[in-house]
Every structure is written in structure tokens, then in C-alpha cells.
């Protein structure tokens, strides 16, 4: 069911004449602001003093050293935590980062425990490209249900007489703990601590997709975003062996076309990644672009852009939630996030948002992401994810108002829900 829904939605998205509230990419309003940034950074990067040979060569396996230094300083400022360049390596974005992590550190026969709900794109890649055994783990308002996860890990742990994988980890847990996609929620501190305990206890790798952390809606000089999961895997703990990676990308902060991301983690794990045959042969995964963005970081251009897009997304989120608050049909609820790009709308039990998607597309020429496409367990069929990232505020207000009207009409014609 989830596969059919995702395929149908992607088909609908191909029709650019039909507005799509499922689109989680930065839109024209934010992308156009990058023109001058990239022009300035390119001119400086290709300046007379540049060593063109080193710029256009393969690059070191970990990634360019200066880029990692600049990135570490940038992240330290915005996380409110110390990030060191030795704990960073360059990737081509979060999706390819996840693929590299899984194929390098785990056998593809290993189970992958995934939040239910989760990011539909990662779920689709895990199932259809890599054909791994995806095991859904339930979530609640505090994040991943760690006690349920404990039972699942115990049930699937290899028996003593079973041959263990030769890779570093026998299983992986995939989570989005800060401004989750699709729910917008953050894991509580207690859940983060417990998740790290379970990773150590069961000797599994936890990959935290920290894509939305810096898109928080606090004041510029106010509190930092919630700590990333990696900070709970304290290296000074006697039990520390390194079980958590932070998988990140510039796709949401800047533009997906740059194909630039990074993984942060302890050397005990990273050395397996940058020691892979892929990187030994091919070098840095995105060397030129990392050098370009290194220049932009050095000039303070990324800080300026981030400040601007955070305010844009904050205004959009407030406007969308205001429309939902005033116009959703009776019995429907939603969670208003303090960061990120998505609002999770929960309709009354029994509502089929997959059917509502087809009805809304046919009658109102509007599409959205039905909850079932985010669920590895075939659940959340009465939910939907609304994205704020693509359209400008006035268009979003109109589209979300239309969604509320369509949902109200749909309910009136399907009284059973």
C-alpha cells in the first residue's frame, strides 16, 4: 500500500500545474537569494591565487580540510556546542550519506529499525534500492518509543550460534530526532539518553538525520536548537565505543542541487567510512562544491542566508498553523513545530487520506502527502504531512485554506469517517 501511494504521489508531482503541499524542497523565493552568494563565492574560489589543480583534483577521502574547519566553526556557532573538524567528513547529501553509512557499516541482510512514521524518501530507498529488512518502531509525542525498540532489538538480535556480520554493526536504527520529518516533533532528552543506552547495550548503530536542526524558529540571539543525538553519546563515558552518527545536508539550508552534506561522528566509526574502497578510489565525495561553500562560510555568507531563510520559514509556519487552527474540520488536530519544514495533521480515526488525496486532486487540483506513505508499518492512514518549504507565504495560505475546505467537503460526503 505504501509503495502504491508513493508511486501515485510522485506521478501527481510530475504535473507542475497541480500545486503540491508534499514538496519539501526549498522553493524559488529562497533559492533566488542564493544567486549573489554563489556568484561571490565562485569569483573568490576561482581567484588568481587559487591552486586550480588542487581545487579540481579528487580531494582527500574525508573531504577538504579547510571546508571541514569552516563547517566545524559554523556548526559550533549555531548548535551552541563544540564541533571539531576531525569528527566531520564530506558527503553528497543526506540520502547518499545514509546509503554510504549502511552499506559500509552493516550487511544489507541486517535489520534496519525505522521510526513509524518516518521520511518517505529514506523508507523507499531502504526498501526498493537496498532491499533491507525494515522494521517499524512506534513513536509518541516524546519521539521514538524506546521501550518498544528495546523489545524489537532483543527479538531480532542474532542468536549466539548464528554467524555474526563481519561489518562493525549487526543492525541500524534510523531516526530524525530534531524537528522530525514528517511530524515536526523533537525527541525528549530522556528518550535521547535511553536511545544511546540501547545502542550501547545492543551494540547497534544509530543514524540521526539532523537535516532540520538549524531551521529553528527561536530568536537569532536566543536559545539554540535541541541538542543533536550525538551529544548524548558522551566520549568520556566508560561505556563509550561510538554508536551514533549525525547525518546532515545543505539541501534544506541552501539548495539540493549542490549535493553537499556531511557526517559527524567519532573516529571509531568515521574511519570505516573514509576508509571504504569507494573513497579510496574516488576521493572526496563532492570536492569542488565543498571548496566553494568553504569560501562562502569564510565570508559569512552562509550565516546571512541562514538567518534570512529561518525568518522566512518561521513566518510561513505561523501563517500555515493559523489557517489550520481556524479552518480544519471538527475532530482534526495538528502539532505546531518550533522549527523544520513540516506540519503533521491528524484527522479523526477512520479517515482515509489516501482516498482524500485522489478526491482533492480531482476536485480541487491540489495534492499533499498522505500519512500511509510515511509509515513502514502501513499505519497513519488518517494523517497527512503539510510542507511549508516550497511556496511563498501568500500562496501557502491559499493552498492550506483550500486543503481545509476540501477536507471538510470530503468528510461531509463520507459520513462514516
Short mmCIF file of C-alpha atoms in Angstrom, two decimals:
data_model
loop_
_atom_site.label_atom_id
_atom_site.label_comp_id
_atom_site.label_asym_id
_atom_site.label_seq_id
_atom_site.Cartn_x
_atom_site.Cartn_y
_atom_site.Cartn_z
CA UNK A 1 0.00 0.00 0.00
CA UNK A 2 2.76 2.47 0.94
CA UNK A 3 4.61 1.68 -2.32
CA UNK A 4 1.49 2.28 -4.45
CA UNK A 5 0.70 5.53 -2.65
CA UNK A 6 4.22 6.88 -3.07
CA UNK A 7 4.27 6.00 -6.78
CA UNK A 8 0.89 7.67 -7.29
CA UNK A 9 2.02 10.80 -5.46
CA UNK A 10 5.22 11.06 -7.50
CA UNK A 11 3.12 10.78 -10.64
CA UNK A 12 0.92 13.64 -9.44
CA UNK A 13 4.00 15.74 -8.60
CA UNK A 14 5.18 15.47 -12.19
CA UNK A 15 2.25 17.65 -13.22
CA UNK A 16 3.63 21.08 -12.35
CA UNK A 17 0.22 22.67 -12.93
CA UNK A 18 -1.16 20.97 -9.79
CA UNK A 19 0.10 22.60 -6.56
CA UNK A 20 1.65 20.04 -4.20
CA UNK A 21 1.84 20.54 -0.44
CA UNK A 22 4.06 17.46 -0.28
CA UNK A 23 7.05 19.26 -1.83
CA UNK A 24 9.76 19.50 0.84
CA UNK A 25 12.38 21.27 -1.27
CA UNK A 26 13.35 24.93 -0.97
CA UNK A 27 11.27 26.98 -3.40
CA UNK A 28 12.06 29.80 -5.82
CA UNK A 29 11.75 32.50 -3.15
CA UNK A 30 14.61 31.07 -1.08
CA UNK A 31 16.69 29.69 -3.97
CA UNK A 32 16.80 33.03 -5.78
CA UNK A 33 18.51 34.54 -2.77
CA UNK A 34 21.50 32.27 -3.43
CA UNK A 35 22.44 33.80 -6.77
CA UNK A 36 24.67 36.54 -5.38
CA UNK A 37 26.08 34.25 -2.69
CA UNK A 38 27.22 31.67 -5.25
CA UNK A 39 28.50 34.32 -7.67
CA UNK A 40 30.61 35.93 -4.95
CA UNK A 41 31.91 32.61 -3.61
CA UNK A 42 32.73 31.36 -7.12
CA UNK A 43 34.68 34.50 -8.02
CA UNK A 44 36.72 34.23 -4.84
CA UNK A 45 37.22 30.46 -5.14
CA UNK A 46 38.47 30.78 -8.73
CA UNK A 47 40.62 33.82 -7.96
CA UNK A 48 44.16 34.39 -9.21
CA UNK A 49 45.69 32.99 -6.03
CA UNK A 50 43.80 29.69 -6.23
CA UNK A 51 45.65 26.42 -6.77
CA UNK A 52 43.42 25.20 -9.59
CA UNK A 53 45.00 21.74 -9.63
CA UNK A 54 44.11 21.02 -6.00
CA UNK A 55 40.68 22.60 -6.49
CA UNK A 56 39.77 20.32 -9.39
CA UNK A 57 41.52 17.16 -8.20
CA UNK A 58 39.74 14.26 -6.47
CA UNK A 59 40.28 15.66 -2.96
CA UNK A 60 41.04 13.78 0.27
CA UNK A 61 38.75 10.97 1.40
CA UNK A 62 37.48 12.81 4.48
CA UNK A 63 36.89 15.96 2.48
CA UNK A 64 38.79 19.21 2.14
CA UNK A 65 40.47 20.18 5.41
CA UNK A 66 39.65 23.90 5.19
CA UNK A 67 35.99 23.16 4.42
CA UNK A 68 35.77 20.92 7.48
CA UNK A 69 37.38 23.62 9.62
CA UNK A 70 34.95 26.27 8.35
CA UNK A 71 32.00 23.90 8.73
CA UNK A 72 33.03 22.98 12.28
CA UNK A 73 33.16 26.66 13.26
CA UNK A 74 29.78 27.33 11.59
CA UNK A 75 28.10 24.38 13.32
CA UNK A 76 29.65 25.25 16.68
CA UNK A 77 28.11 28.72 16.49
CA UNK A 78 24.66 27.56 15.51
CA UNK A 79 24.47 24.36 17.56
CA UNK A 80 25.80 26.10 20.66
CA UNK A 81 28.14 23.13 21.04
CA UNK A 82 31.73 22.32 20.09
CA UNK A 83 32.14 20.60 16.74
CA UNK A 84 35.65 19.59 15.63
CA UNK A 85 36.78 19.13 12.05
CA UNK A 86 38.28 15.73 12.87
CA UNK A 87 34.74 14.46 13.52
CA UNK A 88 33.43 15.57 10.11
CA UNK A 89 33.55 14.08 6.63
CA UNK A 90 32.06 15.28 3.35
CA UNK A 91 29.15 13.54 1.61
CA UNK A 92 26.86 14.21 -1.35
CA UNK A 93 23.84 14.89 0.87
CA UNK A 94 21.83 13.04 3.49
CA UNK A 95 20.33 10.33 1.25
CA UNK A 96 23.67 9.28 -0.20
CA UNK A 97 25.22 9.71 3.23
CA UNK A 98 22.69 7.25 4.64
CA UNK A 99 23.38 4.82 1.82
CA UNK A 100 27.16 5.03 2.36
CA UNK A 101 26.74 4.53 6.10
CA UNK A 102 24.51 1.50 5.76
CA UNK A 103 26.45 -0.27 3.01
CA UNK A 104 29.80 0.34 4.73
CA UNK A 105 28.94 -0.35 8.35
CA UNK A 106 26.21 -3.01 8.08
CA UNK A 107 25.43 -6.03 5.92
CA UNK A 108 22.37 -5.49 3.76
CA UNK A 109 20.91 -8.63 5.35
CA UNK A 110 20.87 -6.79 8.67
CA UNK A 111 17.65 -5.32 10.06
CA UNK A 112 17.09 -1.57 9.96
CA UNK A 113 14.78 -0.23 12.68
CA UNK A 114 12.88 2.81 11.46
CA UNK A 115 10.56 5.26 13.19
CA UNK A 116 6.90 4.94 12.32
CA UNK A 117 6.21 7.48 10.77
CA UNK A 118 9.42 8.50 9.02
CA UNK A 119 10.80 10.26 5.94
CA UNK A 120 9.14 8.56 2.97
CA UNK A 121 12.19 9.00 0.68
CA UNK A 122 14.57 7.18 3.02
CA UNK A 123 11.98 4.45 3.55
CA UNK A 124 11.60 4.00 -0.19
CA UNK A 125 15.38 3.81 -0.74
CA UNK A 126 15.89 1.30 2.05
CA UNK A 127 13.17 -0.96 0.74
CA UNK A 128 13.42 -0.67 -3.03
CA UNK A 129 17.08 0.15 -3.72
CA UNK A 130 18.79 -1.74 -0.92
CA UNK A 131 16.10 -4.35 -0.14
CA UNK A 132 16.87 -4.31 3.56
CA UNK A 133 14.62 -5.72 6.27
CA UNK A 134 12.85 -2.56 7.52
CA UNK A 135 11.31 -2.99 10.97
CA UNK A 136 8.89 -0.26 12.16
CA UNK A 137 9.31 1.12 15.67
CA UNK A 138 6.40 3.13 17.13
CA UNK A 139 6.63 6.77 18.19
CA UNK A 140 4.67 9.03 20.50
CA UNK A 141 4.77 12.72 21.44
CA UNK A 142 8.23 12.30 23.03
CA UNK A 143 9.74 10.63 19.99
CA UNK A 144 10.80 7.06 19.39
CA UNK A 145 9.23 4.62 21.87
CA UNK A 146 12.49 3.31 23.29
CA UNK A 147 10.93 0.56 25.39
CA UNK A 148 9.22 -0.85 22.30
CA UNK A 149 12.52 -0.50 20.46
CA UNK A 150 14.28 -2.42 23.24
CA UNK A 151 11.87 -5.32 22.75
CA UNK A 152 12.36 -5.23 18.98
CA UNK A 153 16.14 -5.20 19.27
CA UNK A 154 16.02 -8.11 21.70
CA UNK A 155 13.73 -10.10 19.42
CA UNK A 156 15.88 -9.61 16.32
CA UNK A 157 19.32 -9.87 17.90
CA UNK A 158 21.39 -12.70 16.38
CA UNK A 159 21.42 -15.90 18.42
CA UNK A 160 24.74 -16.96 19.92
CA UNK A 161 25.08 -19.80 17.40
CA UNK A 162 24.29 -17.54 14.41
CA UNK A 163 27.13 -16.20 12.30
CA UNK A 164 27.70 -12.53 13.07
CA UNK A 165 28.22 -9.99 10.34
CA UNK A 166 31.80 -9.05 9.57
CA UNK A 167 30.73 -5.42 9.36
CA UNK A 168 31.02 -3.24 12.50
CA UNK A 169 27.29 -3.38 13.39
CA UNK A 170 24.64 -6.09 13.15
CA UNK A 171 21.76 -3.59 12.87
CA UNK A 172 20.97 0.08 12.36
CA UNK A 173 18.39 2.43 13.87
CA UNK A 174 17.35 5.32 11.62
CA UNK A 175 15.84 8.32 13.38
CA UNK A 176 15.08 12.02 12.82
CA UNK A 177 15.14 13.30 16.42
CA UNK A 178 15.02 17.09 15.89
CA UNK A 179 12.07 18.69 14.02
CA UNK A 180 11.15 15.29 12.72
CA UNK A 181 10.04 14.59 9.19
CA UNK A 182 7.04 14.19 9.00
CA UNK A 183 5.76 15.12 12.48
CA UNK A 184 7.83 18.23 13.31
CA UNK A 185 8.37 16.93 16.85
CA UNK A 186 11.63 16.62 18.81
CA UNK A 187 12.75 13.67 20.90
CA UNK A 188 12.75 14.43 24.61
CA UNK A 189 16.09 14.44 26.41
CA UNK A 190 15.07 11.32 28.33
CA UNK A 191 14.34 9.45 25.09
CA UNK A 192 17.68 10.54 23.61
CA UNK A 193 19.58 9.28 26.64
CA UNK A 194 17.68 5.99 26.59
CA UNK A 195 18.26 5.53 22.86
CA UNK A 196 22.01 5.88 23.34
CA UNK A 197 21.85 3.38 26.23
CA UNK A 198 20.07 0.90 23.97
CA UNK A 199 22.59 1.41 21.18
CA UNK A 200 25.40 0.54 23.58
CA UNK A 201 23.53 -2.31 25.20
CA UNK A 202 22.58 -3.97 21.91
CA UNK A 203 25.70 -2.82 20.01
CA UNK A 204 23.79 -1.25 17.12
CA UNK A 205 24.45 1.85 15.06
CA UNK A 206 22.07 4.81 15.39
CA UNK A 207 21.95 7.22 12.44
CA UNK A 208 20.34 10.53 13.37
CA UNK A 209 19.29 12.53 10.33
CA UNK A 210 19.98 16.06 11.56
CA UNK A 211 18.72 17.87 8.48
CA UNK A 212 16.35 20.39 10.06
CA UNK A 213 18.15 21.28 13.32
CA UNK A 214 19.39 24.69 12.20
CA UNK A 215 15.99 25.69 10.84
CA UNK A 216 14.65 26.55 14.29
CA UNK A 217 12.38 29.50 14.94
CA UNK A 218 13.96 30.97 18.05
CA UNK A 219 15.39 34.47 18.12
CA UNK A 220 18.76 34.94 16.48
CA UNK A 221 20.46 35.58 19.82
CA UNK A 222 18.11 33.29 21.75
CA UNK A 223 18.24 29.58 22.61
CA UNK A 224 19.95 27.12 20.29
CA UNK A 225 18.08 24.18 18.73
CA UNK A 226 17.64 20.99 20.78
CA UNK A 227 20.92 19.07 21.15
CA UNK A 228 21.55 16.52 18.43
CA UNK A 229 21.51 12.89 19.48
CA UNK A 230 25.27 12.59 19.02
CA UNK A 231 25.88 14.81 22.05
CA UNK A 232 24.28 12.17 24.29
CA UNK A 233 26.89 9.57 23.26
CA UNK A 234 29.46 11.13 25.58
CA UNK A 235 33.03 10.11 24.69
CA UNK A 236 34.06 10.39 28.34
CA UNK A 237 31.57 7.72 29.44
CA UNK A 238 33.26 4.43 30.40
CA UNK A 239 30.79 2.60 28.11
CA UNK A 240 31.52 4.81 25.08
CA UNK A 241 32.61 2.95 21.97
CA UNK A 242 30.88 5.14 19.39
CA UNK A 243 27.34 4.16 18.35
CA UNK A 244 25.83 7.38 16.93
CA UNK A 245 26.32 9.29 13.69
CA UNK A 246 24.82 12.66 12.72
CA UNK A 247 23.88 12.67 9.04
CA UNK A 248 23.37 16.16 7.56
CA UNK A 249 22.97 18.11 4.33
CA UNK A 250 22.98 21.60 2.87
CA UNK A 251 19.95 20.67 0.74
CA UNK A 252 17.46 22.39 3.07
CA UNK A 253 19.78 25.14 4.32
CA UNK A 254 20.95 26.15 0.84
CA UNK A 255 19.93 24.13 -2.22
CA UNK A 256 19.57 20.42 -3.05
CA UNK A 257 21.31 20.90 -6.40
CA UNK A 258 24.61 21.50 -4.60
CA UNK A 259 24.59 17.83 -3.49
CA UNK A 260 26.70 18.62 -0.45
CA UNK A 261 26.39 17.16 3.02
CA UNK A 262 28.42 15.86 5.91
CA UNK A 263 28.55 13.12 8.51
CA UNK A 264 29.62 13.90 12.08
CA UNK A 265 30.76 11.20 14.45
CA UNK A 266 33.64 9.63 16.36
CA UNK A 267 36.76 8.46 14.55
CA UNK A 268 36.00 4.88 15.60
CA UNK A 269 33.11 4.94 13.07
CA UNK A 270 34.28 7.54 10.55
CA UNK A 271 37.50 5.68 9.79
CA UNK A 272 35.41 2.85 8.31
CA UNK A 273 33.58 5.33 6.06
CA UNK A 274 36.51 7.30 4.68
CA UNK A 275 38.48 4.07 4.52
CA UNK A 276 35.95 2.49 2.16
CA UNK A 277 37.07 1.44 -1.28
CA UNK A 278 34.66 3.94 -2.81
CA UNK A 279 36.51 6.87 -1.27
CA UNK A 280 39.97 5.35 -1.68
CA UNK A 281 39.37 5.26 -5.42
CA UNK A 282 37.18 8.36 -5.85
CA UNK A 283 38.44 10.69 -3.13
CA UNK A 284 36.15 13.34 -1.64
CA UNK A 285 32.51 12.84 -2.47
CA UNK A 286 31.98 16.46 -3.56
CA UNK A 287 35.30 18.25 -3.56
CA UNK A 288 34.72 21.32 -5.76
CA UNK A 289 31.38 22.25 -4.20
CA UNK A 290 32.82 21.86 -0.70
CA UNK A 291 35.60 24.29 -1.60
CA UNK A 292 33.01 26.72 -2.97
CA UNK A 293 30.91 26.56 0.19
CA UNK A 294 34.06 26.80 2.30
CA UNK A 295 34.64 30.21 0.73
CA UNK A 296 31.02 31.22 1.39
CA UNK A 297 31.36 30.13 5.02
CA UNK A 298 34.60 32.08 5.41
CA UNK A 299 32.93 35.24 4.05
CA UNK A 300 29.96 34.87 6.41
CA UNK A 301 27.54 34.45 3.50
CA UNK A 302 26.03 31.20 4.80
CA UNK A 303 25.29 32.77 8.19
CA UNK A 304 23.46 35.63 6.47
CA UNK A 305 21.47 33.26 4.26
CA UNK A 306 20.55 31.01 7.17
CA UNK A 307 19.28 33.99 9.16
CA UNK A 308 17.08 35.02 6.24
CA UNK A 309 15.57 31.61 5.49
CA UNK A 310 14.87 30.93 9.16
CA UNK A 311 12.74 34.06 9.32
CA UNK A 312 11.01 33.16 6.04
CA UNK A 313 10.15 29.67 7.29
CA UNK A 314 9.08 30.96 10.68
CA UNK A 315 6.57 33.34 9.08
CA UNK A 316 5.30 30.60 6.80
CA UNK A 317 4.90 28.13 9.65
CA UNK A 318 2.97 30.65 11.74
CA UNK A 319 0.71 31.52 8.80
CA UNK A 320 0.01 27.86 7.92
CA UNK A 321 -0.75 26.92 11.52
CA UNK A 322 -3.08 29.92 11.83
CA UNK A 323 -5.06 28.70 8.82
CA UNK A 324 -5.19 25.15 10.17
CA UNK A 325 -6.26 26.34 13.59
CA UNK A 326 -9.19 28.29 12.15
CA UNK A 327 -10.28 26.05 9.29
CA UNK A 328 -9.61 22.36 9.89
CA UNK A 329 -12.78 20.25 10.10
CA UNK A 330 -14.01 19.28 13.54
CA UNK A 331 -12.03 16.46 15.12
CA UNK A 332 -8.82 17.18 13.19
CA UNK A 333 -5.73 18.26 15.12
CA UNK A 334 -2.17 19.27 14.31
CA UNK A 335 1.16 19.88 16.03
CA UNK A 336 2.81 23.29 15.61
CA UNK A 337 6.59 22.79 15.39
CA UNK A 338 9.19 25.26 16.59
CA UNK A 339 11.42 24.51 13.61
CA UNK A 340 11.74 22.45 10.48
CA UNK A 341 9.57 22.36 7.39
CA UNK A 342 6.55 20.18 8.12
CA UNK A 343 3.20 20.18 9.91
CA UNK A 344 1.61 16.84 10.82
CA UNK A 345 -2.18 16.92 10.59
CA UNK A 346 -4.19 14.16 12.29
CA UNK A 347 -7.74 13.63 11.07
CA UNK A 348 -10.33 11.56 13.00
CA UNK A 349 -9.70 7.80 13.10
CA UNK A 350 -11.23 6.12 10.09
CA UNK A 351 -10.44 8.96 7.71
CA UNK A 352 -8.59 7.65 4.66
CA UNK A 353 -6.25 10.41 3.48
CA UNK A 354 -5.15 8.27 0.55
CA UNK A 355 -8.70 8.42 -0.79
CA UNK A 356 -8.89 12.08 0.20
CA UNK A 357 -5.72 12.74 -1.84
CA UNK A 358 -7.32 11.41 -5.03
CA UNK A 359 -10.55 13.28 -4.31
CA UNK A 360 -8.73 16.54 -3.58
CA UNK A 361 -6.55 16.16 -6.66
CA UNK A 362 -9.56 15.54 -8.92
CA UNK A 363 -11.92 18.14 -7.44
CA UNK A 364 -9.57 20.87 -6.19
CA UNK A 365 -6.35 20.31 -8.17
CA UNK A 366 -4.27 20.08 -5.00
CA UNK A 367 -2.06 17.27 -3.70
CA UNK A 368 -0.46 16.51 -0.34
CA UNK A 369 1.44 13.67 1.36
CA UNK A 370 -0.88 11.04 2.88
CA UNK A 371 0.35 9.59 6.16
CA UNK A 372 0.46 5.99 4.95
CA UNK A 373 3.37 6.80 2.62
CA UNK A 374 5.47 7.72 5.68
CA UNK A 375 4.70 4.51 7.55
CA UNK A 376 6.86 1.38 7.35
CA UNK A 377 4.07 -0.40 9.21
CA UNK A 378 1.17 0.69 6.99
CA UNK A 379 -0.22 2.98 9.69
CA UNK A 380 -1.15 6.69 9.91
CA UNK A 381 -3.69 6.43 7.12
CA UNK A 382 -5.71 9.20 8.82
CA UNK A 383 -2.80 11.67 8.82
CA UNK A 384 -1.12 13.96 6.34
CA UNK A 385 2.09 15.98 6.16
CA UNK A 386 1.96 19.60 5.00
CA UNK A 387 5.21 21.20 3.82
CA UNK A 388 5.97 24.92 4.21
CA UNK A 389 9.23 24.97 2.25
CA UNK A 390 8.32 25.45 -1.40
CA UNK A 391 5.66 28.12 -1.84
CA UNK A 392 5.74 31.76 -0.67
CA UNK A 393 3.58 32.67 2.31
CA UNK A 394 0.56 34.08 0.43
CA UNK A 395 0.40 31.03 -1.85
CA UNK A 396 0.74 28.65 1.12
CA UNK A 397 -2.12 30.37 2.93
CA UNK A 398 -4.33 29.94 -0.13
CA UNK A 399 -3.36 26.28 -0.64
CA UNK A 400 -3.77 25.26 3.01
CA UNK A 401 -7.13 27.05 3.12
CA UNK A 402 -8.14 25.04 0.06
CA UNK A 403 -6.95 21.84 1.76
CA UNK A 404 -9.11 22.60 4.80
CA UNK A 405 -12.15 23.27 2.60
CA UNK A 406 -11.52 20.09 0.62
CA UNK A 407 -11.19 18.03 3.80
CA UNK A 408 -14.43 19.47 5.17
CA UNK A 409 -16.24 18.63 1.94
CA UNK A 410 -14.71 15.17 1.86
CA UNK A 411 -15.89 14.47 5.40
CA UNK A 412 -19.39 15.67 4.62
CA UNK A 413 -19.62 13.25 1.70
CA UNK A 414 -18.10 10.35 3.62
CA UNK A 415 -20.06 10.47 6.84
CA UNK A 416 -18.58 7.19 8.04
CA UNK A 417 -15.33 8.94 8.87
#
